[in-house]
Amino acid sequence: MINLNKNNFNRRWEDYRKFTVIIIMIIIGELINSTRDVIKEKIEEKDAEYIKKIAREQVECGANYVDVNSGAFVWDEVDYLIWLVETVQEVVDVPLTLDSPNPEALKKAAEIHKGIPMINSITAEKERYDEIMPILKEYKSDVIALCISDDGMPDSVDDRLKIAEKLIDSFEKEDIDLDRVYLDPLVKPISVNGEFGYQVLDTIQKISEWNTGIHMTCGLSNISYGLPKRSLLNQAFLIMAMERGLDSAIIDPTDKDMIKLIKAAEVLLNKDPYGKNYLKAVRAGELD
Ligand code: THG
């Protein structure tokens, strides 16, 4: 089905499975995003204490990465992104996901990032791909690969699979280990089209079945855009997606119900053998 060096991937997949059984869901904290009015305001005021507080809170709640985005500032995006990376890295040790389509912003932010950053994101759009690929190589960064191509946003499972296959193929050619890559099927609001949930779930399942060892992530809260009680829809969708093979998500980690549900799902999907993490969280009172 997929034009790749199967032997190579199967071997990696074995390693990967051993690995994922013991690792937990990889949580990317979404809150430091300039599309949120409060964050935009605090960035503009260079309110470092506020940004640090939000960074710390997300990590304390379980974020494995902190996403930083200054894309709402058309002219100052680069400077603000650098400021965000410096500010956040003063208080947390986890790596950051540098959230921008702009190669210049990504390169400059990667340059000052301590340790290995995650680039969010590359796509299959030729120009963006060609400009961002050298950055991945230079900084040996991890990367989120969004299912978008020069034909635009994907409209179906098939569109997504075609883009994913192209991306996986290219990464293989460029010698980018797929364990560094988080494929994002692109979540669209269920309020626009009732099939948008299934499209993402079926895509996640199919790509998991390819057994390439690539990770799967998504901007989960896009699903509930335009509807009330968003957290409830986000939670239900997360569980469904985890069962299909999602092993990472861009979420609000301070949503305690969401984090509890992830811990429960990890036991049920045998990602937490003997419920070790679950029991630890119970003893710490984290699931009350
Ligand atoms: N894929 C990848 N990266 C992404 C996305 C994705 N980065 C951005 C976004 N989508 C995920 N991050 C957020 C961050 C904040 C919010 C939603 C997604 C959020 N939104 C409020 C809302 O939509 O109502 C904003 C309200 C406000 O203005 O405060 O909180 O899909 N790879």
PDB file of N, CA and C and ligand atoms in Angstrom, residues 30-31 33 35-38 67 69 99 120-121 144 146 184 186-187 218-219 221-222 225 230 250, ligand 1:
ATOM      1  N   GLU A  30      -0.810  23.839  24.664  1.00  0.00           N
ATOM      2  CA  GLU A  30      -1.170  24.761  23.577  1.00  0.00           C
ATOM      3  C   GLU A  30      -1.374  26.211  24.003  1.00  0.00           C
ATOM      4  N   LEU A  31      -1.240  26.490  25.310  1.00  0.00           N
ATOM      5  CA  LEU A  31      -1.790  27.762  25.808  1.00  0.00           C
ATOM      6  C   LEU A  31      -1.023  29.023  25.411  1.00  0.00           C
ATOM      7  N   ASN A  33      -0.210  30.797  22.883  1.00  0.00           N
ATOM      8  CA  ASN A  33      -0.506  30.967  21.467  1.00  0.00           C
ATOM      9  C   ASN A  33      -1.111  32.354  21.257  1.00  0.00           C
ATOM     10  N   THR A  35      -2.859  33.581  19.077  1.00  0.00           N
ATOM     11  CA  THR A  35      -4.241  33.689  18.582  1.00  0.00           C
ATOM     12  C   THR A  35      -5.213  33.789  19.754  1.00  0.00           C
ATOM     13  N   ARG A  36      -4.720  33.519  20.970  1.00  0.00           N
ATOM     14  CA  ARG A  36      -5.550  33.741  22.165  1.00  0.00           C
ATOM     15  C   ARG A  36      -5.353  35.197  22.591  1.00  0.00           C
ATOM     16  N   ASP A  37      -6.476  35.893  22.767  1.00  0.00           N
ATOM     17  CA  ASP A  37      -6.413  37.343  23.014  1.00  0.00           C
ATOM     18  C   ASP A  37      -5.522  37.692  24.201  1.00  0.00           C
ATOM     19  N   VAL A  38      -5.681  36.923  25.298  1.00  0.00           N
ATOM     20  CA  VAL A  38      -4.935  37.260  26.508  1.00  0.00           C
ATOM     21  C   VAL A  38      -3.429  37.096  26.272  1.00  0.00           C
ATOM     22  N   ASP A  67       4.148  24.485  23.481  1.00  0.00           N
ATOM     23  CA  ASP A  67       4.030  25.134  22.174  1.00  0.00           C
ATOM     24  C   ASP A  67       4.144  26.647  22.347  1.00  0.00           C
ATOM     25  N   ASN A  69       3.729  30.273  20.057  1.00  0.00           N
ATOM     26  CA  ASN A  69       3.266  30.818  18.789  1.00  0.00           C
ATOM     27  C   ASN A  69       3.106  32.323  18.898  1.00  0.00           C
ATOM     28  N   ASP A  99       5.884  27.024  16.876  1.00  0.00           N
ATOM     29  CA  ASP A  99       4.648  26.948  16.099  1.00  0.00           C
ATOM     30  C   ASP A  99       4.569  28.108  15.113  1.00  0.00           C
ATOM     31  N   ASN A 120       6.964  23.071  14.477  1.00  0.00           N
ATOM     32  CA  ASN A 120       5.521  22.930  14.222  1.00  0.00           C
ATOM     33  C   ASN A 120       5.102  24.006  13.237  1.00  0.00           C
ATOM     34  N   SER A 121       5.132  23.812  11.924  1.00  0.00           N
ATOM     35  CA  SER A 121       5.233  22.487  11.356  1.00  0.00           C
ATOM     36  C   SER A 121       5.750  22.572   9.919  1.00  0.00           C
ATOM     37  N   ILE A 144       6.576  18.333  13.582  1.00  0.00           N
ATOM     38  CA  ILE A 144       5.185  17.992  13.287  1.00  0.00           C
ATOM     39  C   ILE A 144       4.989  18.204  11.785  1.00  0.00           C
ATOM     40  N   LEU A 146       2.223  18.442   8.987  1.00  0.00           N
ATOM     41  CA  LEU A 146       0.779  18.658   8.800  1.00  0.00           C
ATOM     42  C   LEU A 146       0.353  18.156   7.426  1.00  0.00           C
ATOM     43  N   ASP A 184       0.335  15.081  11.622  1.00  0.00           N
ATOM     44  CA  ASP A 184      -0.911  15.731  12.071  1.00  0.00           C
ATOM     45  C   ASP A 184      -1.916  15.655  10.926  1.00  0.00           C
ATOM     46  N   LEU A 186      -4.683  16.935  10.486  1.00  0.00           N
ATOM     47  CA  LEU A 186      -5.433  18.181  10.348  1.00  0.00           C
ATOM     48  C   LEU A 186      -6.893  17.994  10.758  1.00  0.00           C
ATOM     49  N   VAL A 187      -7.171  18.440  11.960  1.00  0.00           N
ATOM     50  CA  VAL A 187      -8.517  18.318  12.533  1.00  0.00           C
ATOM     51  C   VAL A 187      -9.324  19.562  12.157  1.00  0.00           C
ATOM     52  N   CYS A 218      -2.265  15.808  16.938  1.00  0.00           N
ATOM     53  CA  CYS A 218      -3.221  16.722  16.288  1.00  0.00           C
ATOM     54  C   CYS A 218      -3.566  17.877  17.220  1.00  0.00           C
ATOM     55  N   GLY A 219      -4.031  18.950  16.611  1.00  0.00           N
ATOM     56  CA  GLY A 219      -4.596  20.068  17.362  1.00  0.00           C
ATOM     57  C   GLY A 219      -6.023  19.690  17.696  1.00  0.00           C
ATOM     58  N   SER A 221      -8.389  20.472  19.847  1.00  0.00           N
ATOM     59  CA  SER A 221      -9.545  21.333  20.154  1.00  0.00           C
ATOM     60  C   SER A 221     -10.181  21.931  18.895  1.00  0.00           C
ATOM     61  N   ASN A 222      -9.508  21.815  17.741  1.00  0.00           N
ATOM     62  CA  ASN A 222     -10.150  22.260  16.496  1.00  0.00           C
ATOM     63  C   ASN A 222     -11.484  21.545  16.293  1.00  0.00           C
ATOM     64  N   TYR A 225     -14.613  23.433  17.713  1.00  0.00           N
ATOM     65  CA  TYR A 225     -14.758  24.858  17.403  1.00  0.00           C
ATOM     66  C   TYR A 225     -16.205  25.172  16.984  1.00  0.00           C
ATOM     67  N   ARG A 230     -16.938  22.783  24.966  1.00  0.00           N
ATOM     68  CA  ARG A 230     -15.912  22.243  24.071  1.00  0.00           C
ATOM     69  C   ARG A 230     -15.073  21.155  24.718  1.00  0.00           C
ATOM     70  N   ILE A 250      -1.960  18.092  20.916  1.00  0.00           N
ATOM     71  CA  ILE A 250      -1.775  19.486  21.282  1.00  0.00           C
ATOM     72  C   ILE A 250      -3.042  19.890  22.023  1.00  0.00           C
TER      73      ILE A 250
HETATM   74  N1  THG B   1      -1.958  21.492  14.426  1.00  0.00           N
HETATM   75  C1  THG B   1      -0.714  21.892  14.727  1.00  0.00           C
HETATM   76  N2  THG B   1      -0.472  23.003  15.421  1.00  0.00           N
HETATM   77  C2  THG B   1      -1.496  23.794  15.810  1.00  0.00           C
HETATM   78  C3  THG B   1      -2.809  23.424  15.534  1.00  0.00           C
HETATM   79  C4  THG B   1      -3.041  22.230  14.815  1.00  0.00           C
HETATM   80  N3  THG B   1      -1.239  24.942  16.509  1.00  0.00           N
HETATM   81  C5  THG B   1      -2.307  25.863  16.769  1.00  0.00           C
HETATM   82  C6  THG B   1      -3.610  25.143  17.047  1.00  0.00           C
HETATM   83  N4  THG B   1      -3.861  24.206  15.987  1.00  0.00           N
HETATM   84  C7  THG B   1      -3.549  24.410  18.370  1.00  0.00           C
HETATM   85  N5  THG B   1      -3.401  25.324  19.431  1.00  0.00           N
HETATM   86  C8  THG B   1      -4.483  26.009  19.991  1.00  0.00           C
HETATM   87  C9  THG B   1      -4.199  26.991  20.916  1.00  0.00           C
HETATM   88  C10 THG B   1      -5.206  27.671  21.544  1.00  0.00           C
HETATM   89  C11 THG B   1      -6.507  27.410  21.237  1.00  0.00           C
HETATM   90  C12 THG B   1      -6.802  26.440  20.319  1.00  0.00           C
HETATM   91  C13 THG B   1      -5.786  25.730  19.686  1.00  0.00           C
HETATM   92  C14 THG B   1      -7.570  28.187  21.917  1.00  0.00           C
HETATM   93  N6  THG B   1      -8.512  28.711  21.157  1.00  0.00           N
HETATM   94  C15 THG B   1      -9.585  29.561  21.663  1.00  0.00           C
HETATM   95  C16 THG B   1     -10.786  29.353  20.772  1.00  0.00           C
HETATM   96  O1  THG B   1     -10.607  28.748  19.700  1.00  0.00           O
HETATM   97  O2  THG B   1     -11.852  29.679  21.171  1.00  0.00           O
HETATM   98  C17 THG B   1      -9.124  30.994  21.538  1.00  0.00           C
HETATM   99  C18 THG B   1      -9.964  31.921  22.297  1.00  0.00           C
HETATM  100  C19 THG B   1      -9.172  33.167  22.728  1.00  0.00           C
HETATM  101  O3  THG B   1      -9.075  34.106  21.928  1.00  0.00           O
HETATM  102  O4  THG B   1      -8.627  33.167  23.834  1.00  0.00           O
HETATM  103  O5  THG B   1      -7.562  28.349  23.107  1.00  0.00           O
HETATM  104  O6  THG B   1      -4.186  21.824  14.524  1.00  0.00           O
HETATM  105  N7  THG B   1       0.300  21.113  14.329  1.00  0.00           N
END
